[in-house]
Amino acid sequence: MSQLFLPAKQSLRKTRWLPVFAVALTVTAHPAPLTVTVLDRDGDPVPDVAVYVGAQSGIAKPGPERKVMDQQHGRFVPHFLVVATGDEVHFPNSDPIAHHVYSFSRPNDFMLPLYKGNAHPPVTFEHAGVVTVGCNIHDRMLGFILVVDSAVYGKTNADGKVTLDPGDVSRVDVSIWSPRIRPKNETLTQTVDAGGVASLTFELTGRLRPSRDHDDGGLTWSDY
Amino acid sequence: MVRLLNYCLFAATIAPLMAIAQDDAPGRQQFTAGVELGYLHTSGYDSWTGGSASMGKLRHDEGDGGITLSRAFFDYTSLLTDTIDAHVAVELYDDDFGESADFTEAYVEWRPLPRSANRYRLKVGAFYPRISLENTEPGWSSPYTLNSSAINTWVAEELRTFGAELGVTRRPRSLAGAHQFGLHVAAFYGSDPAGTLIAWKGWSLHDRQTRFGDDVPLPTLPQLQPGGLFEGNDPYVEPFVEVDDRPGYYVSGEWRYTDRVLVRAMHYDNRADPTVVENGQYGWTTIFDHVGAQFELPADFGLIAQWMSGSTVMGGVINGAHVVDVEYESSFLLLTKTFERHRLSLRYDRFDVTQNDQTVEDNNPENGRAWTIGYRYHHSDRIGIAAEWLAVRSHRCARGYAGFDPDVREEQIQLSLLLRFAN
């Protein structure tokens, strides 16, 4: 946690019941870009959280981008991907064994018949929402794709931070999402004055779900 | 020489299959072949596997010491279609229970593509019931120890589902996939004599799985000899046969919390008619409950615990109890830790059998404790090394029939080379 954010964090602790007020306290004098920080209930940074700016930003999407969710050692890599509506997602299988990738998350549901390597064309996600991705052979494999209807988005780094350009508008919604966050009682969207805010902090109040993005620990976890 | 020939034959049989699988571009053929051999030193009583009256708890005894080929196996899955696969597992042993190589599992599984958070699975064939938390690798191998716990050794000895298992697992979206709930129901034929070994031999700790055609030797108890109470019983058990045409069932529930917690529970009943005897094999009504759990702990530690409690009865009712009527219980705790290519595991087993029947000439109670310390070095995907120390202390009254001390302490040291060939 850097010194810069310490006072803001302390203020947030005192005013947890009024997050909008807390956000106002984090405002510093610098103009855009906007740095968003996500902290857990202990004040520690939370990496790998999607942060995206609402469509009010007026920033146009650059056109469909190419994104990749690979399969390595029986896992989706990355296990959590953020894409914009219209983006193409490739699902290569780098494992020596076949996988059968699917999602039942309507209306973004899809299925790629059993394959190895780069056998299938990419999947285009046209609808905003969360896409839960699985393998029909290996029940244990689980991935998430967040499809956002926005041109401005990113994921927090190891310091729990991401810097975005919110656009040149007066007010804009900034939202966060992660499969680790339990949405109940959390503030997942904040509306900010984009022109005058340089940093914004989301302080989560609930316990996070454990990260799936870890190496095998002491045990083996088969589907059997 | 025979041993060498067996292994050569085994290799010659699977080599073409392996070659096909290696060239398999779509990845529809998956196999693992394994060989485990090494140095063995055992002290204690004669092994039960020799059909002895001393009823040692281990697979090997002093006569087997030195360089030993413990097992070779071949585990093969063919993805027949996008949603149907076939799986077979073959084990090769150097003993005379049956053919040198024979099947331990053979089944077809249908996995329809999920249309919701529910996933359905249908297994048809012969396969292990969902009990062991140790034997998670191809060939029902354990990544933790060479010799299974008492519970899972018995599962390997006498339990196999010859039937169908329907499973549904649900990963609620509202919980972002963190929790998974499962329910599995199976109906099976066969497994009527299952329970024979737990009653007449008791619990053991070893790495031998009964194959489909195996005749597993029984201890040379006086009641099983000509003129004895159970002279009609073969001197061996074929645990998977059907004697009464009554199907058995099990119901299993499971909860997983990401890759941190797994809890499973089962109720099993083979529904065998205890009064039926066919071709030298009796029906044993075997009913048990099982609970198992595993937890991922900090610093690459892991903890596994299983508990099983049940009963088995055989024969008609005399004085309010079946001729053979025993209850059995066992549990173990296994603590394991990985560090880089190394794994260290420590297991404590306890087990007992209590007798409810009044049949004085058939004395089956026992109790025991075992400690296992296992070390693994994972050199590569093809080569590993295992070192294991196992000590088991047991009290079994029936050893007295042949003049042996009922209290026995056995100890085994094993150094094994683990070879794996997989595509």
XYZ file of C-alpha atoms in Angstrom:
647
model
C 0.000 0.000 0.000
C 1.610 3.265 -1.023
C 1.706 6.334 1.209
C -0.428 8.228 -1.259
C -3.511 6.191 -0.483
C -3.115 5.839 3.229
C -5.125 8.903 4.298
C -7.917 8.034 1.914
C -8.053 4.507 3.265
C -8.325 5.732 6.809
C -11.142 8.052 5.820
C -12.933 5.200 4.118
C -12.736 3.119 7.252
C -14.556 5.809 9.180
C -17.202 6.404 6.546
C -17.821 2.966 5.216
C -21.551 3.590 5.501
C -21.331 6.371 2.945
C -19.115 5.325 0.072
C -19.910 8.289 -2.174
C -18.593 10.642 0.462
C -15.509 8.492 0.762
C -14.908 8.711 -2.954
C -15.051 12.485 -2.760
C -12.240 12.392 -0.219
C -9.995 10.499 -2.596
C -10.115 13.287 -5.160
C -6.766 14.903 -5.798
C -5.952 17.901 -7.887
C -4.714 16.051 -10.987
C -6.880 15.705 -14.082
C -7.399 12.436 -16.043
C -6.278 9.622 -16.411
C -8.124 7.875 -13.628
C -6.362 5.387 -11.353
C -8.703 2.909 -9.732
C -7.625 0.904 -6.693
C -9.433 -2.121 -5.298
C -8.791 -3.042 -1.679
C -10.097 -5.952 0.337
C -11.616 -5.574 3.769
C -8.185 -5.665 5.356
C -6.993 -2.844 3.131
C -4.808 -5.132 1.022
C -4.794 -4.704 -2.768
C -6.906 -7.112 -4.836
C -5.342 -8.016 -8.181
C -7.141 -9.301 -11.264
C -10.351 -7.322 -10.764
C -12.082 -6.025 -13.887
C -12.629 -2.256 -13.899
C -14.669 -0.641 -16.651
C -16.097 2.728 -17.424
C -19.724 3.208 -18.447
C -20.747 4.011 -21.992
C -21.214 7.675 -21.000
C -17.513 8.177 -21.611
C -18.339 8.524 -25.286
C -15.079 6.832 -26.236
C -15.663 4.677 -29.308
C -14.465 1.083 -29.412
C -11.488 0.648 -31.698
C -13.165 -2.303 -33.454
C -13.088 -6.014 -32.641
C -9.951 -7.032 -30.804
C -8.335 -10.480 -30.644
C -8.290 -11.988 -27.154
C -6.981 -15.384 -26.028
C -8.030 -17.809 -23.297
C -5.581 -20.720 -23.517
C -5.829 -24.182 -21.943
C -2.679 -25.297 -20.177
C -2.258 -28.174 -17.708
C -6.016 -28.553 -17.410
C -6.663 -24.889 -16.620
C -7.936 -21.884 -18.501
C -5.158 -19.310 -18.823
C -6.021 -16.648 -17.899
C -8.872 -17.994 -15.874
C -10.532 -14.580 -16.006
C -10.608 -12.447 -19.140
C -12.241 -9.061 -19.810
C -13.360 -8.302 -23.349
C -15.525 -5.696 -25.062
C -18.694 -6.575 -26.931
C -17.786 -7.645 -30.448
C -14.315 -8.911 -29.493
C -13.085 -12.250 -30.793
C -11.868 -14.736 -28.207
C -9.597 -17.577 -29.304
C -9.552 -20.767 -27.207
C -6.368 -22.625 -28.210
C -5.730 -25.932 -26.437
C -2.041 -26.207 -25.561
C -2.547 -29.461 -23.649
C -1.643 -32.853 -25.152
C -5.170 -34.039 -24.417
C -8.483 -32.965 -25.888
C -10.793 -30.452 -24.243
C -14.441 -29.714 -24.923
C -14.983 -26.046 -24.144
C -18.483 -24.694 -23.622
C -20.583 -22.115 -21.855
C -24.254 -22.202 -21.014
C -24.278 -18.469 -20.144
C -27.041 -17.289 -22.431
C -27.100 -15.319 -24.680
C -23.316 -15.774 -24.964
C -23.517 -19.589 -24.880
C -21.224 -21.544 -27.201
C -19.606 -24.949 -27.632
C -16.346 -26.021 -29.286
C -16.333 -29.736 -30.161
C -13.487 -31.859 -28.750
C -10.158 -30.554 -29.958
C -6.452 -30.045 -29.488
C -4.419 -27.079 -30.708
C -6.043 -24.262 -32.597
C -8.832 -26.184 -34.283
C -11.714 -23.758 -33.951
C -12.386 -20.218 -35.161
C -12.680 -17.590 -32.436
C -15.915 -16.963 -30.554
C -17.407 -13.479 -30.822
C -19.296 -12.220 -27.791
C -21.963 -9.718 -28.793
C -23.694 -9.316 -25.449
C -22.480 -7.727 -22.237
C -22.424 -10.012 -19.204
C -20.511 -12.769 -17.461
C -19.672 -15.890 -19.477
C -18.823 -18.944 -17.353
C -16.555 -21.250 -19.360
C -16.089 -24.953 -18.637
C -14.716 -28.140 -20.151
C -17.206 -30.945 -20.507
C -14.525 -33.589 -20.009
C -12.674 -31.979 -17.112
C -15.295 -30.704 -14.688
C -12.673 -29.017 -12.626
C -11.764 -26.493 -15.353
C -13.508 -23.178 -14.850
C -12.988 -19.833 -16.541
C -14.779 -16.487 -16.614
C -15.111 -13.945 -19.370
C -16.607 -10.559 -18.513
C -18.021 -8.935 -21.650
C -18.363 -5.173 -21.194
C -20.163 -2.726 -23.430
C -17.353 -0.240 -23.113
C -14.159 0.812 -24.779
C -12.484 1.664 -21.481
C -11.646 -1.257 -19.238
C -8.800 -3.133 -17.640
C -7.820 -5.409 -14.767
C -6.087 -4.435 -11.557
C -2.410 -5.313 -11.251
C -0.599 -6.894 -8.318
C -0.942 -3.578 -6.450
C -4.702 -3.662 -6.955
C -4.513 -0.727 -9.382
C -5.449 0.017 -12.963
C -5.259 3.315 -14.812
C -7.959 4.167 -17.353
C -8.910 7.148 -19.498
C -12.496 7.922 -18.525
C -13.045 10.391 -21.354
C -13.849 14.048 -21.372
C -17.324 14.023 -19.832
C -18.701 15.415 -16.609
C -19.922 12.271 -14.919
C -19.126 8.651 -15.602
C -19.906 5.284 -13.971
C -16.914 3.177 -12.914
C -17.678 -0.470 -12.177
C -15.720 -3.460 -10.906
C -16.294 -7.219 -11.185
C -14.400 -10.353 -10.284
C -15.468 -13.939 -9.687
C -13.817 -13.578 -6.282
C -16.105 -10.758 -5.127
C -19.340 -11.691 -3.372
C -21.674 -8.983 -4.681
C -23.886 -8.802 -1.616
C -23.539 -5.509 0.290
C -20.704 -4.336 -1.947
C -20.558 -1.071 -3.883
C -19.549 -2.254 -7.349
C -20.320 0.926 -9.293
C -19.398 4.489 -8.408
C -20.329 7.611 -10.354
C -17.518 10.119 -10.511
C -16.735 13.489 -11.989
C -14.423 12.276 -14.697
C -12.841 15.635 -15.336
C -11.756 16.240 -11.789
C -10.956 12.868 -10.299
C -7.562 11.232 -10.644
C -8.020 8.341 -8.297
C -10.853 6.252 -7.064
C -10.858 3.497 -4.481
C -13.199 0.567 -4.097
C -12.944 -0.815 -0.614
C -14.633 -4.174 -0.367
C -16.370 -5.111 2.837
C -17.019 -8.842 2.377
C -14.651 -11.785 2.439
C -13.248 -12.646 -0.988
C -13.651 -16.051 -2.533
C -10.286 -17.822 -2.840
C -8.304 -17.208 -5.983
C -8.330 -20.046 -8.513
C -5.221 -18.675 -10.117
C -2.768 -20.634 -7.996
C -0.473 -23.582 -8.496
C -1.423 -26.948 -7.111
C -0.986 -27.021 -3.367
C -0.480 -30.055 -1.191
C -3.252 -32.195 -2.694
C -4.398 -33.499 -6.033
C -7.885 -32.569 -7.185
C -9.175 -34.996 -9.738
C -12.678 -35.114 -11.141
C -13.043 -38.678 -9.925
C 11.889 -65.770 -15.591
C 8.105 -66.071 -15.635
C 7.942 -62.613 -14.157
C 10.118 -61.204 -16.913
C 8.057 -62.966 -19.565
C 4.864 -61.530 -18.122
C 6.182 -58.020 -18.295
C 7.447 -58.503 -21.834
C 4.050 -59.805 -22.885
C 2.384 -56.867 -21.229
C 4.676 -54.411 -23.006
C 4.146 -56.165 -26.341
C 0.382 -55.901 -25.940
C 0.211 -52.268 -25.044
C 3.018 -50.970 -27.275
C 0.891 -50.820 -30.456
C -1.882 -49.032 -28.564
C 0.616 -46.559 -27.217
C 1.972 -45.937 -30.702
C -1.533 -45.242 -31.990
C -2.180 -42.873 -29.118
C 1.099 -41.025 -29.706
C 0.073 -40.218 -33.283
C -3.381 -39.169 -32.262
C -3.734 -35.599 -33.513
C -7.174 -34.747 -32.115
C -6.142 -36.001 -28.668
C -8.931 -38.544 -28.449
C -6.716 -41.352 -27.140
C -5.153 -40.910 -23.733
C -3.066 -43.473 -21.953
C -0.738 -43.888 -19.029
C 1.378 -46.978 -18.591
C 3.272 -47.446 -15.362
C 5.788 -49.772 -13.797
C 6.708 -49.765 -10.113
C 9.683 -51.776 -8.972
C 12.276 -51.587 -6.284
C 13.773 -52.862 -3.091
C 11.543 -54.265 -0.381
C 12.331 -55.290 3.161
C 9.533 -56.718 5.299
C 9.594 -58.099 8.782
C 6.720 -59.828 10.477
C 4.256 -62.571 9.799
C 3.564 -64.338 6.550
C 1.492 -62.210 4.236
C -2.221 -62.952 3.921
C -1.649 -63.147 0.152
C -0.011 -66.532 0.559
C -3.221 -67.931 2.038
C -1.460 -68.374 5.364
C -3.037 -68.833 8.782
C -0.964 -66.064 10.357
C -2.868 -63.305 8.615
C -0.188 -60.675 8.214
C -1.506 -57.260 7.188
C 0.884 -56.625 4.319
C 1.014 -57.843 0.757
C 4.582 -59.009 1.042
C 6.514 -60.930 3.647
C 10.131 -61.811 4.282
C 10.124 -64.292 1.429
C 9.430 -61.477 -1.048
C 12.337 -59.317 0.067
C 14.877 -57.848 -2.271
C 14.189 -56.476 -5.715
C 10.470 -56.741 -6.405
C 8.202 -55.736 -9.248
C 5.222 -54.375 -7.340
C 2.941 -53.663 -10.253
C 2.595 -52.557 -13.823
C -0.520 -50.921 -15.142
C -2.092 -49.543 -18.265
C -4.799 -46.912 -18.045
C -6.486 -45.992 -21.305
C -9.259 -43.580 -22.219
C -10.690 -43.253 -25.696
C -12.936 -40.272 -26.386
C -15.301 -42.073 -28.728
C -17.427 -39.022 -29.459
C -17.583 -35.490 -28.074
C -19.665 -36.710 -25.154
C -18.920 -40.432 -24.786
C -15.663 -41.987 -23.672
C -14.476 -45.481 -22.885
C -12.016 -46.210 -20.124
C -10.112 -49.372 -19.240
C -7.475 -50.057 -16.620
C -5.310 -53.170 -16.549
C -3.022 -54.253 -13.718
C -0.204 -56.752 -13.968
C 0.967 -58.644 -10.876
C 3.436 -61.344 -10.209
C 1.259 -63.635 -8.120
C -1.070 -66.504 -8.883
C -4.458 -64.983 -7.973
C -5.454 -65.038 -11.622
C -4.048 -64.102 -15.010
C -0.883 -62.045 -14.788
C -2.644 -59.107 -16.464
C -6.332 -58.434 -15.997
C -8.788 -55.550 -15.866
C -9.509 -53.523 -12.764
C -11.934 -51.113 -14.439
C -13.770 -51.010 -17.773
C -16.596 -48.580 -18.375
C -18.219 -46.169 -20.776
C -19.150 -42.686 -19.635
C -21.668 -40.349 -21.204
C -21.268 -36.651 -20.500
C -24.086 -34.721 -22.166
C -23.242 -31.065 -22.788
C -24.599 -28.979 -19.888
C -27.492 -26.656 -20.664
C -27.562 -25.145 -17.195
C -25.503 -25.171 -14.017
C -26.374 -28.879 -13.709
C -24.042 -31.452 -15.251
C -25.054 -35.038 -15.734
C -22.831 -38.070 -16.008
C -23.764 -41.666 -16.691
C -21.194 -44.416 -16.169
C -21.929 -47.954 -17.292
C -19.548 -50.861 -16.787
C -17.214 -51.796 -13.949
C -15.609 -49.066 -11.901
C -14.620 -48.014 -8.389
C -17.293 -46.556 -6.124
C -16.612 -42.942 -5.186
C -14.755 -43.546 -1.943
C -10.997 -43.131 -2.109
C -9.480 -39.685 -1.804
C -5.983 -41.167 -2.089
C -6.135 -43.005 -5.408
C -6.625 -40.090 -7.762
C -4.096 -40.857 -10.497
C -4.169 -43.136 -13.567
C -4.228 -46.811 -12.652
C -5.884 -45.867 -9.352
C -2.413 -44.905 -8.164
C -1.887 -42.626 -5.209
C 0.358 -39.578 -5.411
C 0.911 -39.803 -1.644
C 1.952 -43.318 -0.629
C 2.713 -46.650 -2.304
C 0.474 -48.597 0.070
C -3.108 -47.458 0.498
C -4.844 -46.805 3.787
C -6.771 -49.687 5.378
C -10.061 -48.295 4.023
C -8.886 -47.894 0.443
C -6.993 -51.183 0.513
C -10.289 -52.888 1.280
C -12.009 -50.900 -1.488
C -9.336 -52.215 -3.867
C -9.704 -55.763 -2.550
C -13.469 -56.254 -2.580
C -15.410 -53.331 -4.033
C -16.182 -52.624 -7.653
C -19.384 -51.348 -9.193
C -20.552 -53.652 -11.983
C -23.506 -51.566 -13.067
C -24.475 -47.973 -13.700
C -23.870 -44.749 -11.840
C -25.867 -41.596 -12.563
C -24.390 -38.371 -11.299
C -25.488 -34.782 -11.251
C -23.205 -31.987 -10.159
C -24.296 -28.406 -9.779
C -22.115 -25.333 -9.633
C -24.509 -22.489 -8.844
C -23.766 -19.374 -10.893
C -24.769 -17.144 -8.028
C -21.693 -18.439 -6.190
C -19.427 -17.800 -9.199
C -18.545 -21.439 -9.479
C -16.829 -21.512 -6.100
C -19.104 -24.217 -4.734
C -19.995 -27.482 -6.415
C -22.551 -29.946 -5.166
C -22.823 -33.498 -6.439
C -25.156 -36.434 -6.048
C -24.331 -39.883 -7.438
C -26.572 -42.902 -7.370
C -25.476 -46.351 -8.528
C -27.153 -49.697 -8.994
C -24.976 -52.737 -9.481
C -24.935 -56.463 -9.938
C -22.238 -58.639 -8.453
C -20.231 -57.822 -5.329
C -22.256 -60.344 -3.317
C -19.227 -62.015 -1.657
C -17.763 -58.562 -0.820
C -17.276 -58.616 2.940
C -15.663 -62.068 3.031
C -12.172 -60.635 3.388
C -13.077 -58.017 5.989
C -14.614 -60.766 8.154
C -12.176 -63.661 7.699
C -8.966 -61.786 6.946
C -9.640 -58.330 8.367
C -8.143 -55.031 7.268
C -4.851 -54.788 5.370
C -2.568 -52.111 3.973
C -1.100 -52.684 0.527
C -1.128 -51.709 -3.136
C -2.793 -54.695 -4.780
C -6.122 -54.204 -6.544
C -8.341 -57.193 -7.215
C -8.837 -57.673 -10.957
C -12.036 -58.966 -12.540
C -10.882 -62.586 -12.744
C -8.902 -62.831 -9.517
C -9.442 -65.543 -6.901
C -8.270 -63.823 -3.741
C -6.964 -66.399 -1.238
C -8.573 -66.686 2.178
C -6.572 -67.466 5.313
C -6.251 -71.194 5.989
C -8.701 -71.061 8.897
C -9.834 -74.405 10.377
C -13.490 -73.509 9.799
C -12.773 -73.283 6.058
C -11.095 -76.696 5.880
C -12.875 -79.948 4.986
C -15.030 -80.860 7.981
C -15.137 -77.218 9.127
C -18.223 -75.088 9.521
C -17.701 -73.336 6.175
C -16.198 -76.190 4.191
C -18.599 -75.330 1.350
C -16.760 -72.057 0.812
C -13.926 -72.023 -1.684
C -10.504 -71.361 -0.139
C -10.610 -68.076 -2.067
C -13.109 -65.288 -2.716
C -14.278 -63.916 -6.035
C -15.593 -60.648 -4.618
C -17.292 -59.372 -7.768
C -19.596 -62.293 -8.608
C -23.384 -62.313 -8.340
C -24.911 -65.139 -6.302
C -28.502 -64.099 -5.554
C -29.651 -61.966 -8.528
C -30.391 -59.047 -6.225
C -28.864 -55.718 -7.279
C -27.094 -53.508 -4.775
C -26.899 -49.721 -4.633
C -25.038 -46.777 -3.250
C -25.845 -43.106 -2.852
C -23.066 -40.573 -2.629
C -23.137 -36.834 -1.918
C -20.280 -34.427 -2.458
C -19.381 -30.801 -1.846
C -16.394 -29.006 -3.296
C -15.281 -25.490 -2.509
C -12.950 -24.465 -5.339
C -9.766 -26.488 -4.977
C -9.690 -26.010 -1.221
C -12.218 -28.369 0.302
C -13.821 -31.623 -0.801
C -16.246 -33.572 1.357
C -17.951 -36.756 0.247
C -20.292 -39.171 1.992
C -21.751 -42.507 0.893
C -24.207 -45.126 1.961
C -23.511 -48.534 0.394
C -25.590 -51.709 0.493
C -24.863 -54.706 -1.727
C -28.248 -56.194 -0.708
C -26.806 -59.691 -0.900
C -28.878 -62.581 0.424
C -26.705 -64.032 3.224
C -28.264 -67.461 2.912
C -27.326 -68.040 -0.726
C -24.221 -69.938 -1.723
C -23.337 -70.534 -5.344
C -20.243 -72.187 -6.789
C -18.421 -71.982 -3.483
C -19.135 -68.272 -3.005
C -21.498 -67.054 -0.263
C -23.618 -63.956 -0.296
C -22.496 -61.496 2.393
C -24.849 -58.611 3.186
C -22.408 -55.739 3.301
C -23.637 -52.317 4.349
C -21.490 -49.336 5.279
C -21.348 -45.580 5.566
C -18.347 -43.619 4.460
C -17.303 -40.002 4.942
C -14.174 -38.507 3.444
C -12.784 -34.981 3.355
C -9.705 -33.250 2.064
C -8.468 -29.762 2.770
C -5.840 -27.625 1.141
C -3.786 -25.987 3.898
C -1.336 -23.075 3.760
C 2.299 -23.608 2.710
C 1.430 -26.478 0.321
C 0.203 -28.725 3.096
C -2.836 -30.901 2.508
C -4.955 -33.015 4.816
C -7.061 -36.073 3.934
C -9.341 -37.933 6.304
C -11.662 -40.865 5.658
C -13.919 -42.809 7.969
C -15.899 -45.952 7.273
C -18.220 -47.968 9.462
C -20.394 -50.891 8.503
C -21.412 -54.469 8.934
C -21.394 -57.713 7.004
C -23.375 -60.854 7.719
C -23.435 -64.335 6.201
C -25.441 -67.504 6.814
C -28.751 -68.157 8.508
C -29.852 -66.725 11.831
C -28.902 -68.680 14.978
C -29.694 -67.326 18.466
C -30.655 -63.939 17.042
C -27.544 -63.432 14.943
C -26.306 -64.637 11.584
C -23.697 -67.374 11.602
C -21.152 -64.687 10.745
C -22.091 -61.199 11.873
C -19.357 -58.600 12.220
C -19.089 -54.837 12.365
C -16.057 -53.040 11.075
C -14.709 -49.539 11.345
C -11.637 -47.731 10.152
C -10.370 -44.198 9.744
C -7.179 -42.493 8.737
C -5.614 -39.083 8.701
C -3.044 -38.216 6.054
C -0.959 -35.063 6.161
C 1.061 -34.266 3.065
C 3.330 -31.483 1.916
C 4.911 -30.696 -1.409
C 8.086 -28.732 -1.818
C 9.304 -28.286 -5.369
C 9.735 -31.826 -6.760
C 9.413 -33.491 -3.372
C 6.438 -34.736 -1.430
C 6.341 -35.975 2.127
C 3.267 -37.739 3.530
C 2.423 -39.015 6.975
C -0.582 -41.258 7.607
C -2.106 -42.754 10.714
C -4.622 -45.586 10.281
C -6.770 -47.257 12.874
C -9.083 -50.187 12.222
C -11.152 -52.757 14.028
C -13.618 -55.581 13.527
C -16.103 -56.580 16.238
C -18.077 -59.775 16.337
C -21.815 -59.935 17.020
C -22.409 -63.612 16.291
C -22.165 -66.425 18.821
C -20.266 -68.795 16.522
C -17.378 -69.824 18.780
C -15.499 -71.758 16.106
C -15.338 -68.614 13.930
C -13.514 -65.961 15.864
C -13.066 -62.765 13.819
C -12.460 -59.731 16.051
C -9.395 -57.606 15.450
C -8.019 -54.160 16.003
C -4.940 -52.380 14.831
C -3.023 -49.182 14.204
C -0.619 -48.261 11.427
C 1.830 -45.477 10.669
C 3.040 -44.751 7.156
C 5.702 -42.253 6.139
C 6.047 -41.799 2.412
C 8.513 -39.717 0.423
C 8.308 -39.035 -3.315
C 10.716 -37.395 -5.677
C 9.163 -36.339 -8.955
C 12.132 -36.274 -11.288
C 10.068 -35.847 -14.441
C 6.713 -36.879 -15.842
C 8.322 -40.245 -16.615
C 10.446 -41.004 -13.603
C 9.836 -40.772 -9.901
C 11.314 -42.294 -6.776
C 9.433 -43.347 -3.681
C 10.644 -44.361 -0.249
C 8.182 -45.626 2.293
C 8.181 -46.915 5.837
C 5.086 -48.675 7.086
C 4.518 -50.147 10.533
C 1.323 -51.884 11.545
C 0.448 -53.337 14.929
C -2.591 -55.584 15.063
C -4.401 -57.964 17.364
C -6.405 -60.748 15.725
C -7.739 -63.617 17.832
C -7.969 -66.030 14.898
C -4.160 -66.183 14.632
C -4.349 -68.367 17.694
C -6.012 -71.183 15.702
C -2.653 -72.026 14.171
C -0.701 -71.295 17.292
C 0.433 -67.819 16.308
C 0.555 -64.924 18.724
C -2.587 -62.812 18.183
C -0.508 -59.631 18.622
C 1.696 -58.843 15.674
C 3.878 -55.928 14.724
C 4.897 -55.765 11.084
C 7.248 -53.327 9.465
C 8.088 -52.684 5.845
C 10.589 -50.511 4.051
C 10.166 -49.966 0.363
C 12.297 -48.076 -2.149
C 10.611 -47.857 -5.515
C 11.313 -46.590 -8.954
C 8.112 -45.261 -10.538
C 8.082 -45.224 -14.313
C 5.277 -43.591 -16.272
C 4.719 -43.431 -20.003
C 1.877 -41.238 -21.140
C 0.829 -39.371 -24.233
